[in-house]
Tab-separated table of C-alpha atoms in Angstrom:
chain	number	residue	atom	x	y	z
A	947	MET	CA	-45.256	-57.676	124.382
A	948	SER	CA	-44.934	-54.627	122.199
A	949	ASP	CA	-47.930	-52.739	120.825
A	950	LYS	CA	-48.935	-53.548	117.309
A	951	LYS	CA	-46.980	-51.374	114.920
A	952	THR	CA	-47.312	-50.406	111.302
A	953	ILE	CA	-44.381	-52.021	109.551
A	954	ALA	CA	-43.408	-51.141	105.985
A	955	VAL	CA	-41.335	-53.752	104.200
A	956	LEU	CA	-39.528	-52.147	101.242
A	957	GLY	CA	-38.848	-54.937	98.793
A	958	GLY	CA	-41.737	-56.825	100.348
A	959	THR	CA	-42.581	-58.388	96.990
A	960	GLY	CA	-39.251	-60.259	97.144
A	961	LYS	CA	-38.753	-63.581	98.891
A	962	GLU	CA	-36.998	-62.511	102.088
A	963	GLY	CA	-39.018	-59.322	102.615
A	964	GLY	CA	-42.213	-61.155	101.694
A	965	GLY	CA	-41.508	-63.886	104.243
A	966	LEU	CA	-40.933	-61.352	107.030
A	967	ALA	CA	-44.018	-59.317	106.019
A	968	LEU	CA	-46.162	-62.462	105.997
A	969	ARG	CA	-45.072	-63.425	109.494
A	970	TRP	CA	-45.574	-59.924	110.945
A	971	ALA	CA	-49.039	-59.694	109.394
A	972	HIS	CA	-49.818	-63.139	110.770
A	973	ALA	CA	-48.731	-61.855	114.213
A	974	GLY	CA	-51.292	-59.044	113.972
A	975	HIS	CA	-49.190	-56.090	112.869
A	976	MET	CA	-50.347	-53.696	110.170
A	977	VAL	CA	-48.031	-54.380	107.263
A	978	ILE	CA	-47.364	-52.256	104.206
A	979	ILE	CA	-45.675	-53.924	101.272
A	980	GLY	CA	-43.393	-51.403	99.586
A	981	SER	CA	-42.266	-51.778	96.005
A	982	ARG	CA	-41.028	-49.585	93.169
A	983	THR	CA	-44.611	-49.088	91.973
A	984	ALA	CA	-47.836	-49.001	93.964
A	985	GLU	CA	-49.405	-51.511	91.529
A	986	ARG	CA	-46.698	-54.131	92.076
A	987	ALA	CA	-46.900	-53.529	95.843
A	988	GLU	CA	-50.680	-53.961	95.929
A	989	GLU	CA	-50.395	-57.184	93.917
A	990	GLY	CA	-48.023	-58.526	96.570
A	991	ALA	CA	-50.343	-57.390	99.346
A	992	ALA	CA	-53.371	-59.008	97.708
A	993	GLU	CA	-51.476	-62.291	97.413
A	994	MET	CA	-50.608	-62.106	101.100
A	995	ARG	CA	-54.207	-61.379	102.094
A	996	SER	CA	-55.319	-64.417	100.127
A	997	THR	CA	-52.832	-66.547	102.084
A	998	LEU	CA	-53.672	-65.143	105.515
A	999	GLY	CA	-57.391	-64.409	105.130
A	1000	ASP	CA	-59.250	-61.132	104.739
A	1001	THR	CA	-58.738	-60.032	108.347
A	1002	ALA	CA	-55.006	-59.624	107.710
A	1003	LYS	CA	-54.003	-55.965	107.683
A	1004	VAL	CA	-51.789	-55.856	104.612
A	1005	ARG	CA	-51.716	-53.199	101.918
A	1006	GLY	CA	-49.317	-52.093	99.219
A	1007	LEU	CA	-47.760	-48.710	98.457
A	1008	ALA	CA	-44.810	-47.358	96.493
A	1009	ASN	CA	-41.644	-47.408	98.629
A	1010	LEU	CA	-41.628	-43.744	99.689
A	1011	ASP	CA	-45.343	-43.718	100.594
A	1012	ALA	CA	-44.926	-47.026	102.429
A	1013	ALA	CA	-42.050	-45.617	104.494
A	1014	ALA	CA	-43.986	-42.424	105.248
A	1015	ALA	CA	-47.016	-44.353	106.515
A	1016	ALA	CA	-45.060	-46.721	108.796
A	1017	ASP	CA	-43.715	-46.658	112.351
A	1018	ILE	CA	-40.938	-49.068	111.454
A	1019	VAL	CA	-39.345	-49.493	108.030
A	1020	VAL	CA	-37.679	-52.685	106.848
A	1021	LEU	CA	-35.261	-52.595	103.908
A	1022	SER	CA	-35.075	-55.875	102.014
A	1023	VAL	CA	-33.885	-55.118	98.508
A	1024	PRO	CA	-31.004	-56.543	96.435
A	1025	PHE	CA	-27.629	-55.095	97.407
A	1026	SER	CA	-27.368	-53.381	94.025
A	1027	GLY	CA	-30.497	-51.344	94.823
A	1028	GLN	CA	-29.820	-50.627	98.475
A	1029	GLN	CA	-28.310	-47.135	98.274
A	1030	ALA	CA	-30.813	-45.848	95.698
A	1031	THR	CA	-33.768	-47.080	97.741
A	1032	VAL	CA	-32.364	-45.526	100.913
A	1033	GLN	CA	-31.873	-42.185	99.149
A	1034	GLU	CA	-35.427	-42.324	97.796
A	1035	VAL	CA	-37.110	-42.980	101.149
A	1036	ALA	CA	-34.747	-40.934	103.355
A	1037	PRO	CA	-37.200	-37.995	103.719
A	1038	ALA	CA	-39.717	-40.366	105.361
A	1039	LEU	CA	-37.362	-41.953	107.889
A	1040	ALA	CA	-36.626	-39.200	110.441
A	1041	GLY	CA	-36.776	-40.593	113.980
A	1042	LYS	CA	-37.855	-44.044	112.813
A	1043	ILE	CA	-36.254	-47.436	113.109
A	1044	LEU	CA	-34.896	-48.685	109.768
A	1045	ILE	CA	-34.216	-52.428	109.856
A	1046	ASP	CA	-31.702	-53.240	107.139
A	1047	VAL	CA	-31.867	-56.852	105.947
A	1048	THR	CA	-29.580	-56.315	102.946
A	1049	VAL	CA	-26.925	-58.920	102.252
A	1050	PRO	CA	-23.977	-57.618	100.213
A	1051	LEU	CA	-23.983	-60.517	97.754
A	1052	VAL	CA	-22.031	-59.918	94.561
A	1053	PRO	CA	-23.310	-62.318	91.870
A	1054	PRO	CA	-22.267	-64.689	90.507
A	1055	LYS	CA	-19.936	-65.633	93.380
A	1056	VAL	CA	-22.536	-65.504	96.144
A	1057	SER	CA	-20.819	-68.171	98.248
A	1058	ARG	CA	-17.764	-65.917	98.687
A	1059	VAL	CA	-17.865	-63.176	101.298
A	1060	GLN	CA	-17.358	-59.945	99.344
A	1061	LEU	CA	-17.842	-57.092	101.758
A	1062	PRO	CA	-18.108	-53.536	100.508
A	1063	GLU	CA	-15.155	-51.164	100.912
A	1064	GLY	CA	-15.011	-49.886	104.432
A	1065	GLY	CA	-16.817	-52.755	106.131
A	1066	SER	CA	-20.492	-53.524	106.386
A	1067	ALA	CA	-23.190	-52.396	103.974
A	1068	VAL	CA	-25.387	-51.151	106.798
A	1069	GLU	CA	-22.754	-48.737	108.110
A	1070	ALA	CA	-22.827	-47.003	104.735
A	1071	VAL	CA	-26.615	-46.707	105.092
A	1072	GLN	CA	-26.304	-45.150	108.553
A	1073	LYS	CA	-23.717	-42.720	107.215
A	1074	LEU	CA	-25.993	-41.756	104.326
A	1075	LEU	CA	-28.981	-41.180	106.635
A	1076	GLY	CA	-27.190	-39.538	109.548
A	1077	ALA	CA	-27.831	-39.981	113.245
A	1078	GLY	CA	-31.505	-38.969	112.989
A	1079	VAL	CA	-32.530	-42.429	111.761
A	1080	ARG	CA	-32.267	-45.430	114.095
A	1081	VAL	CA	-30.599	-47.964	111.790
A	1082	VAL	CA	-30.629	-51.606	112.899
A	1083	SER	CA	-29.150	-54.605	111.059
A	1084	ALA	CA	-30.998	-57.943	111.331
A	1085	PHE	CA	-32.494	-61.033	109.648
A	1086	GLN	CA	-29.785	-61.493	106.944
A	1087	ASN	CA	-29.312	-65.179	107.727
A	1088	ILE	CA	-32.906	-66.367	107.849
A	1089	SER	CA	-33.910	-68.533	104.908
A	1090	ALA	CA	-36.883	-66.993	103.072
A	1091	HIS	CA	-38.077	-70.513	102.344
A	1092	HIS	CA	-38.493	-71.190	106.060
A	1093	LEU	CA	-40.218	-67.864	106.765
A	1094	THR	CA	-43.017	-68.479	104.280
A	1095	LYS	CA	-43.971	-71.753	105.959
A	1096	LEU	CA	-45.848	-70.348	108.929
A	1097	ASP	CA	-45.940	-73.634	110.818
A	1098	VAL	CA	-42.183	-74.184	110.549
A	1099	ASP	CA	-39.899	-73.518	113.494
A	1100	VAL	CA	-37.053	-71.550	111.911
A	1101	GLU	CA	-33.802	-73.161	113.033
A	1102	CYS	CA	-31.696	-70.032	112.756
A	1103	ASP	CA	-31.069	-67.305	115.314
A	1104	VAL	CA	-31.116	-63.631	114.402
A	1105	LEU	CA	-28.104	-61.387	115.068
A	1106	VAL	CA	-29.301	-57.841	115.759
A	1107	CYS	CA	-26.708	-55.042	115.531
A	1108	ALA	CA	-27.303	-51.359	116.254
A	1109	ASP	CA	-25.585	-48.345	117.758
A	1110	ASP	CA	-28.904	-47.535	119.502
A	1111	PRO	CA	-29.450	-50.276	122.107
A	1112	ALA	CA	-33.138	-49.445	122.603
A	1113	ALA	CA	-33.769	-49.797	118.879
A	1114	ALA	CA	-31.948	-53.141	118.932
A	1115	GLU	CA	-34.225	-54.335	121.751
A	1116	GLU	CA	-37.329	-53.371	119.753
A	1117	VAL	CA	-36.088	-55.437	116.841
A	1118	VAL	CA	-35.256	-58.391	119.105
A	1119	GLU	CA	-38.874	-58.224	120.274
A	1120	LEU	CA	-40.221	-57.994	116.687
A	1121	ALA	CA	-38.229	-61.133	115.879
A	1122	HIS	CA	-39.631	-62.961	118.902
A	1123	GLU	CA	-43.150	-62.116	117.767
A	1124	ILE	CA	-42.652	-64.081	114.554
A	1125	GLY	CA	-41.145	-67.091	116.253
A	1126	LEU	CA	-37.475	-66.240	115.862
A	1127	VAL	CA	-34.807	-66.254	118.537
A	1128	ALA	CA	-32.847	-63.007	118.331
A	1129	TRP	CA	-29.853	-61.576	120.153
A	1130	ASN	CA	-28.412	-58.109	120.611
A	1131	ALA	CA	-25.015	-58.714	119.013
A	1132	GLY	CA	-23.463	-55.313	119.634
A	1133	PRO	CA	-22.835	-52.142	117.639
A	1134	LEU	CA	-23.683	-51.632	113.970
A	1135	CYS	CA	-20.120	-52.412	112.858
A	1136	ASN	CA	-20.616	-55.996	114.104
A	1137	SER	CA	-23.117	-56.431	111.272
A	1138	VAL	CA	-20.154	-57.399	109.077
A	1139	VAL	CA	-20.474	-60.871	110.572
A	1140	ALA	CA	-24.216	-61.206	109.871
A	1141	GLU	CA	-23.813	-59.811	106.357
A	1142	GLY	CA	-20.905	-62.112	105.559
A	1143	LEU	CA	-22.458	-65.143	107.227
A	1144	THR	CA	-25.086	-65.472	104.498
A	1145	SER	CA	-22.349	-66.256	101.949
A	1146	VAL	CA	-20.840	-68.760	104.394
A	1147	LEU	CA	-24.244	-70.443	104.755
A	1148	ILE	CA	-24.597	-70.574	100.941
A	1149	ALA	CA	-21.121	-72.168	100.769
A	1150	LEU	CA	-22.171	-74.730	103.397
A	1151	ASN	CA	-25.440	-75.451	101.540
A	1152	ARG	CA	-23.446	-76.233	98.380
A	1153	ARG	CA	-20.662	-78.175	100.062
A	1154	TYR	CA	-22.990	-80.385	102.135
A	1155	LYS	CA	-25.917	-80.441	99.666
A	1156	VAL	CA	-28.548	-79.089	102.048
A	1157	PRO	CA	-31.261	-76.509	101.351
A	1158	GLY	CA	-30.916	-74.167	104.305
A	1159	ALA	CA	-28.024	-74.143	106.779
A	1160	GLY	CA	-28.370	-71.741	109.694
A	1161	ILE	CA	-26.838	-70.894	113.068
A	1162	ARG	CA	-27.886	-71.203	116.659
A	1163	LEU	CA	-26.097	-69.331	119.415
A	1164	THR	CA	-25.034	-71.498	122.353
A	1165	GLY	CA	-24.218	-70.659	125.961
A	1166	LEU	CA	-26.892	-67.938	126.098
A	1167	PRO	CA	-30.113	-67.891	128.138
A	1168	ARG	CA	-32.733	-69.249	125.694
A	1169	GLN	CA	-36.290	-68.662	126.832
B	218	MET	CA	-9.017	-91.510	110.867
B	219	SER	CA	-5.876	-89.634	109.903
B	220	ASP	CA	-2.404	-90.808	110.837
B	221	LYS	CA	-0.853	-89.234	113.869
B	222	LYS	CA	0.947	-86.076	112.866
B	223	THR	CA	3.525	-83.830	114.430
B	224	ILE	CA	1.727	-80.576	115.143
B	225	ALA	CA	3.568	-77.415	116.142
B	226	VAL	CA	1.464	-74.835	117.953
B	227	LEU	CA	3.164	-71.429	117.724
B	228	GLY	CA	1.911	-69.424	120.668
B	229	GLY	CA	1.206	-72.720	122.411
B	230	THR	CA	2.033	-71.158	125.775
B	231	GLY	CA	-1.033	-68.937	125.375
B	232	LYS	CA	-4.540	-69.944	126.397
B	233	GLU	CA	-6.098	-70.735	123.018
B	234	GLY	CA	-3.020	-72.388	121.533
B	235	GLY	CA	-2.380	-74.227	124.774
B	236	GLY	CA	-5.923	-75.584	124.806
B	237	LEU	CA	-5.646	-76.895	121.251
B	238	ALA	CA	-2.175	-78.361	121.917
B	239	LEU	CA	-3.443	-80.105	125.037
B	240	ARG	CA	-6.311	-81.722	123.170
B	241	TRP	CA	-4.165	-82.855	120.231
B	242	ALA	CA	-1.575	-84.344	122.584
B	243	HIS	CA	-4.387	-86.065	124.486
B	244	ALA	CA	-5.598	-87.496	121.133
B	245	GLY	CA	-2.168	-89.075	120.596
B	246	HIS	CA	-0.470	-86.605	118.245
B	247	MET	CA	3.100	-85.493	118.716
B	248	VAL	CA	2.835	-81.871	119.751
B	249	ILE	CA	5.515	-79.202	119.756
B	250	ILE	CA	4.844	-76.076	121.763
B	251	GLY	CA	6.360	-73.110	119.979
B	252	SER	CA	7.221	-69.884	121.760
B	253	ARG	CA	9.565	-66.944	121.337
B	254	THR	CA	12.230	-68.749	123.370
B	255	ALA	CA	12.941	-72.463	123.674
B	256	GLU	CA	12.987	-72.105	127.487
B	257	ARG	CA	9.494	-70.648	127.659
B	258	ALA	CA	8.259	-73.298	125.196
B	259	GLU	CA	9.747	-76.161	127.204
B	260	GLU	CA	8.158	-74.780	130.399
B	261	GLY	CA	4.782	-74.899	128.665
B	262	ALA	CA	5.460	-78.415	127.389
B	263	ALA	CA	6.498	-79.625	130.842
B	264	GLU	CA	3.297	-78.227	132.325
B	265	MET	CA	1.298	-80.065	129.673
B	266	ARG	CA	3.106	-83.344	130.324
B	267	SER	CA	2.334	-83.004	134.013
B	268	THR	CA	-1.369	-82.615	133.149
B	269	LEU	CA	-1.512	-85.466	130.637
B	270	GLY	CA	1.002	-87.885	132.116
B	271	ASP	CA	4.505	-88.795	131.019
B	272	THR	CA	3.397	-90.802	127.972
B	273	ALA	CA	2.154	-87.588	126.298
B	274	LYS	CA	4.377	-86.644	123.374
B	275	VAL	CA	4.814	-82.933	124.038
B	276	ARG	CA	8.010	-80.924	123.758
B	277	GLY	CA	8.905	-77.268	123.436
B	278	LEU	CA	11.012	-75.394	120.868
B	279	ALA	CA	11.504	-71.821	119.685
B	280	ASN	CA	8.914	-70.943	117.014
B	281	LEU	CA	11.142	-71.414	113.942
B	282	ASP	CA	12.527	-74.753	115.154
B	283	ALA	CA	9.020	-75.875	116.112
B	284	ALA	CA	7.693	-75.069	112.638
B	285	ALA	CA	10.645	-76.813	110.979
B	286	ALA	CA	10.100	-80.014	112.960
B	287	ALA	CA	6.330	-80.252	112.337
B	288	ASP	CA	4.061	-81.657	109.623
B	289	ILE	CA	1.343	-79.149	110.451
B	290	VAL	CA	1.866	-75.699	111.957
B	291	VAL	CA	-0.761	-73.857	114.001
B	292	LEU	CA	-0.488	-70.101	114.491
B	293	SER	CA	-2.108	-68.876	117.697
B	294	VAL	CA	-0.497	-65.587	118.637
B	295	PRO	CA	-1.968	-62.177	119.452
B	296	PHE	CA	-2.998	-60.242	116.335
B	297	SER	CA	-0.280	-57.668	116.999
B	298	GLY	CA	2.376	-60.380	116.640
B	299	GLN	CA	0.863	-62.296	113.741
B	300	GLN	CA	2.799	-60.839	110.811
B	301	ALA	CA	6.185	-60.876	112.577
B	302	THR	CA	5.757	-64.507	113.619
B	303	VAL	CA	4.739	-65.520	110.095
B	304	GLN	CA	7.786	-63.770	108.644
B	305	GLU	CA	10.039	-65.486	111.183
B	306	VAL	CA	8.811	-69.002	110.472
B	307	ALA	CA	8.135	-68.643	106.722
B	308	PRO	CA	11.319	-70.503	105.702
B	309	ALA	CA	10.043	-73.610	107.533
B	310	LEU	CA	6.526	-73.668	106.040
B	311	ALA	CA	6.994	-74.676	102.385
B	312	GLY	CA	4.380	-77.245	101.352
B	313	LYS	CA	2.922	-77.489	104.854
B	314	ILE	CA	-0.520	-76.702	106.220
B	315	LEU	CA	-0.527	-73.536	108.330
B	316	ILE	CA	-3.662	-73.312	110.478
B	317	ASP	CA	-4.208	-69.681	111.409
B	318	VAL	CA	-6.234	-69.217	114.595
B	319	THR	CA	-5.528	-65.487	114.878
B	320	VAL	CA	-8.436	-63.218	115.786
B	321	PRO	CA	-7.950	-59.593	114.709
B	322	LEU	CA	-8.931	-58.114	118.067
B	323	VAL	CA	-7.940	-54.481	118.578
B	324	PRO	CA	-7.852	-53.754	122.330
B	325	PRO	CA	-9.447	-52.216	124.217
B	326	LYS	CA	-12.627	-52.472	122.108
B	327	VAL	CA	-12.549	-56.227	121.662
B	328	SER	CA	-16.335	-56.562	121.430
B	329	ARG	CA	-16.368	-54.454	118.229
B	330	VAL	CA	-15.523	-56.128	114.935
B	331	GLN	CA	-12.472	-54.246	113.650
B	332	LEU	CA	-11.248	-56.067	110.578
B	333	PRO	CA	-7.915	-55.219	109.018
B	334	GLU	CA	-7.781	-53.160	105.824
B	335	GLY	CA	-8.588	-55.364	102.878
B	336	GLY	CA	-10.626	-57.985	104.701
B	337	SER	CA	-9.507	-60.915	106.786
B	338	ALA	CA	-6.229	-61.224	108.658
B	339	VAL	CA	-5.572	-64.678	107.241
B	340	GLU	CA	-5.683	-63.471	103.645
B	341	ALA	CA	-2.802	-61.144	104.443
B	342	VAL	CA	-0.904	-64.147	105.804
B	343	GLN	CA	-1.521	-66.165	102.632
B	344	LYS	CA	-0.357	-63.209	100.553
B	345	LEU	CA	2.805	-62.895	102.640
B	346	LEU	CA	3.609	-66.600	102.317
B	347	GLY	CA	2.568	-67.136	98.708
B	348	ALA	CA	0.836	-70.130	97.184
B	349	GLY	CA	3.481	-72.616	98.372
B	350	VAL	CA	1.998	-72.745	101.880
B	351	ARG	CA	-1.443	-74.306	102.431
B	352	VAL	CA	-3.031	-71.685	104.691
B	353	VAL	CA	-6.230	-72.668	106.506
B	354	SER	CA	-8.292	-70.531	108.885
B	355	ALA	CA	-9.986	-72.273	111.833
B	356	PHE	CA	-10.743	-72.411	115.585
B	357	GLN	CA	-11.129	-68.632	116.168
B	358	ASN	CA	-14.452	-69.031	117.983
B	359	ILE	CA	-13.627	-71.829	120.408
B	360	SER	CA	-13.362	-70.710	123.995
B	361	ALA	CA	-9.924	-71.577	125.418
B	362	HIS	CA	-11.583	-72.169	128.767
B	363	HIS	CA	-13.616	-75.027	127.293
B	364	LEU	CA	-10.669	-76.570	125.465
B	365	THR	CA	-8.599	-76.998	128.591
B	366	LYS	CA	-11.331	-79.018	130.291
B	367	LEU	CA	-10.766	-82.313	128.518
B	368	ASP	CA	-14.037	-83.839	129.702
B	369	VAL	CA	-16.145	-80.916	128.472
B	370	ASP	CA	-18.161	-81.194	125.249
B	371	VAL	CA	-17.343	-77.910	123.502
B	372	GLU	CA	-20.634	-76.360	122.421
B	373	CYS	CA	-19.218	-74.438	119.483
B	374	ASP	CA	-18.715	-75.545	115.896
B	375	VAL	CA	-15.551	-74.745	113.959
B	376	LEU	CA	-15.678	-72.845	110.651
B	377	VAL	CA	-12.802	-73.973	108.432
B	378	CYS	CA	-11.900	-71.749	105.463
B	379	ALA	CA	-9.243	-72.457	102.851
B	380	ASP	CA	-8.544	-72.030	99.165
B	381	ASP	CA	-7.155	-75.593	99.174
B	382	PRO	CA	-10.137	-77.916	99.791
B	383	ALA	CA	-7.965	-80.934	100.663
B	384	ALA	CA	-6.173	-78.902	103.335
B	385	ALA	CA	-9.550	-77.797	104.699
B	386	GLU	CA	-10.655	-81.428	104.962
B	387	GLU	CA	-7.490	-82.325	106.900
B	388	VAL	CA	-8.243	-79.567	109.394
B	389	VAL	CA	-11.892	-80.643	109.683
B	390	GLU	CA	-10.549	-84.097	110.597
B	391	LEU	CA	-8.046	-82.665	113.124
B	392	ALA	CA	-10.948	-80.836	114.775
B	393	HIS	CA	-13.047	-84.013	114.925
B	394	GLU	CA	-10.174	-85.802	116.656
B	395	ILE	CA	-10.344	-83.388	119.583
B	396	GLY	CA	-14.101	-83.590	119.938
B	397	LEU	CA	-15.069	-80.564	117.867
B	398	VAL	CA	-17.634	-80.406	115.090
B	399	ALA	CA	-16.104	-78.624	112.108
B	400	TRP	CA	-17.352	-77.571	108.685
B	401	ASN	CA	-15.707	-76.603	105.427
B	402	ALA	CA	-17.053	-73.061	105.161
B	403	GLY	CA	-15.590	-72.130	101.784
B	404	PRO	CA	-12.629	-70.148	100.510
B	405	LEU	CA	-10.112	-68.275	102.652
B	406	CYS	CA	-11.919	-64.940	102.147
B	407	ASN	CA	-14.893	-66.366	104.074
B	408	SER	CA	-12.672	-66.329	107.161
B	409	VAL	CA	-13.793	-62.729	107.677
B	410	VAL	CA	-16.895	-64.176	109.313
B	411	ALA	CA	-15.002	-66.475	111.684
B	412	GLU	CA	-12.516	-63.733	112.571
B	413	GLY	CA	-15.270	-61.187	113.230
B	414	LEU	CA	-17.522	-63.631	115.028
B	415	THR	CA	-15.200	-63.750	118.042
B	416	SER	CA	-15.925	-60.067	118.745
B	417	VAL	CA	-19.649	-60.741	118.328
B	418	LEU	CA	-19.396	-63.603	120.847
B	419	ILE	CA	-17.540	-61.304	123.279
B	420	ALA	CA	-20.327	-58.718	122.823
B	421	LEU	CA	-22.935	-61.406	123.545
B	422	ASN	CA	-21.014	-62.618	126.618
B	423	ARG	CA	-21.058	-59.076	128.011
B	424	ARG	CA	-24.642	-58.260	127.069
B	425	TYR	CA	-26.125	-61.485	128.452
B	426	LYS	CA	-23.580	-61.980	131.271
B	427	VAL	CA	-22.424	-65.455	130.242
B	428	PRO	CA	-18.873	-66.844	130.167
B	429	GLY	CA	-18.703	-68.440	126.728
B	430	ALA	CA	-21.246	-67.952	123.950
B	431	GLY	CA	-20.677	-70.027	120.826
B	432	ILE	CA	-22.356	-71.135	117.611
B	433	ARG	CA	-23.795	-74.335	116.253
B	434	LEU	CA	-24.560	-74.753	112.588
B	435	THR	CA	-28.050	-76.074	111.848
B	436	GLY	CA	-29.517	-77.834	108.819
B	437	LEU	CA	-26.282	-79.739	108.176
B	438	PRO	CA	-25.639	-83.494	108.496
B	439	ARG	CA	-24.227	-83.842	112.026
B	440	GLN	CA	-22.599	-87.211	112.709
């Protein structure tokens, strides 16, 4: 069991980030909702406290302040805002783990895999930040809808990719703490699969008329 | 149930292609093993007949002759030989389904996703062949080891990608006939995920010391 950490979720007022933040707060972590303005962030935090009860340690701050106050920073913003948000918070990330949840969806064709030039979106983030930030890719395939229902067993495994194996293990553990099964899926470049898989799952949802397809890994030692 | 087809497996003397050929022959299809030489192909076919019994309809031909004699052509060659094989057999493919099983592995780092310039390997094949060939991507993630054991339930779903939905459905059905669960995962560009996933599965095999990790899709109507 890891110690309780302070986790900032940038884009934590959105569905996916909000679902992750809710579950980490529920697991006892100190959570900071990050948003473009402190007001919007605090609104999101207040809503979360009303769901979880007043003992929940959730507050809201503007993205840069949220990142500065956290041990671990989670990036869950639309693809179109990914680079700008990373550039804004970069000064607060030195030595920290940055968990990138961004899915490179290109509306309106979100059921088509449309990867950025040069591979995965997260590799561009690592390049922008340099080796001093421990960038990890994870959680792209988890339905936000499932995350917000705290009593639901999420039927989707998490692929964790990172060039820093110790950072990957920390994120695997953070996933376990919120009831998710997670696997160290190799180096950061392997994130292409996790990033693209979300579009494949959207295509499957449409084709088979289901709300939330997911994946389970097989042949691995499930605990 | 589809009618029994004549299926040519180019690279059918290899492990993955051989496994698929074995299962289709076992399911009652006429199978042609394709290889660079007719001699090598017939050796592979003879081996398969000795496994399945003399009633099995398996023969061997050089790749171009195999493709010409088949209703459906399966391409299962090493990535380094993919383009040359496609160019060789192109004259025999007009109007047919070509199932591309190729995984763009770049030795020695086969546990790193290393996609070709411009996205998936199969899109380059479709471009080379033009719209007159019904190119479908499938089976990249199925362990050859599991395929060759006819009594083994393969614990890995098949992602089928194609720009021609009717062709995708035919391949989904061909997968069902050999005991595999398969899903129409969207257009050909979505094959990036299936092609990259093999490297992720190799990374997981190494990290967790297992012989054959796979995936199951969840949240979909399994039959």
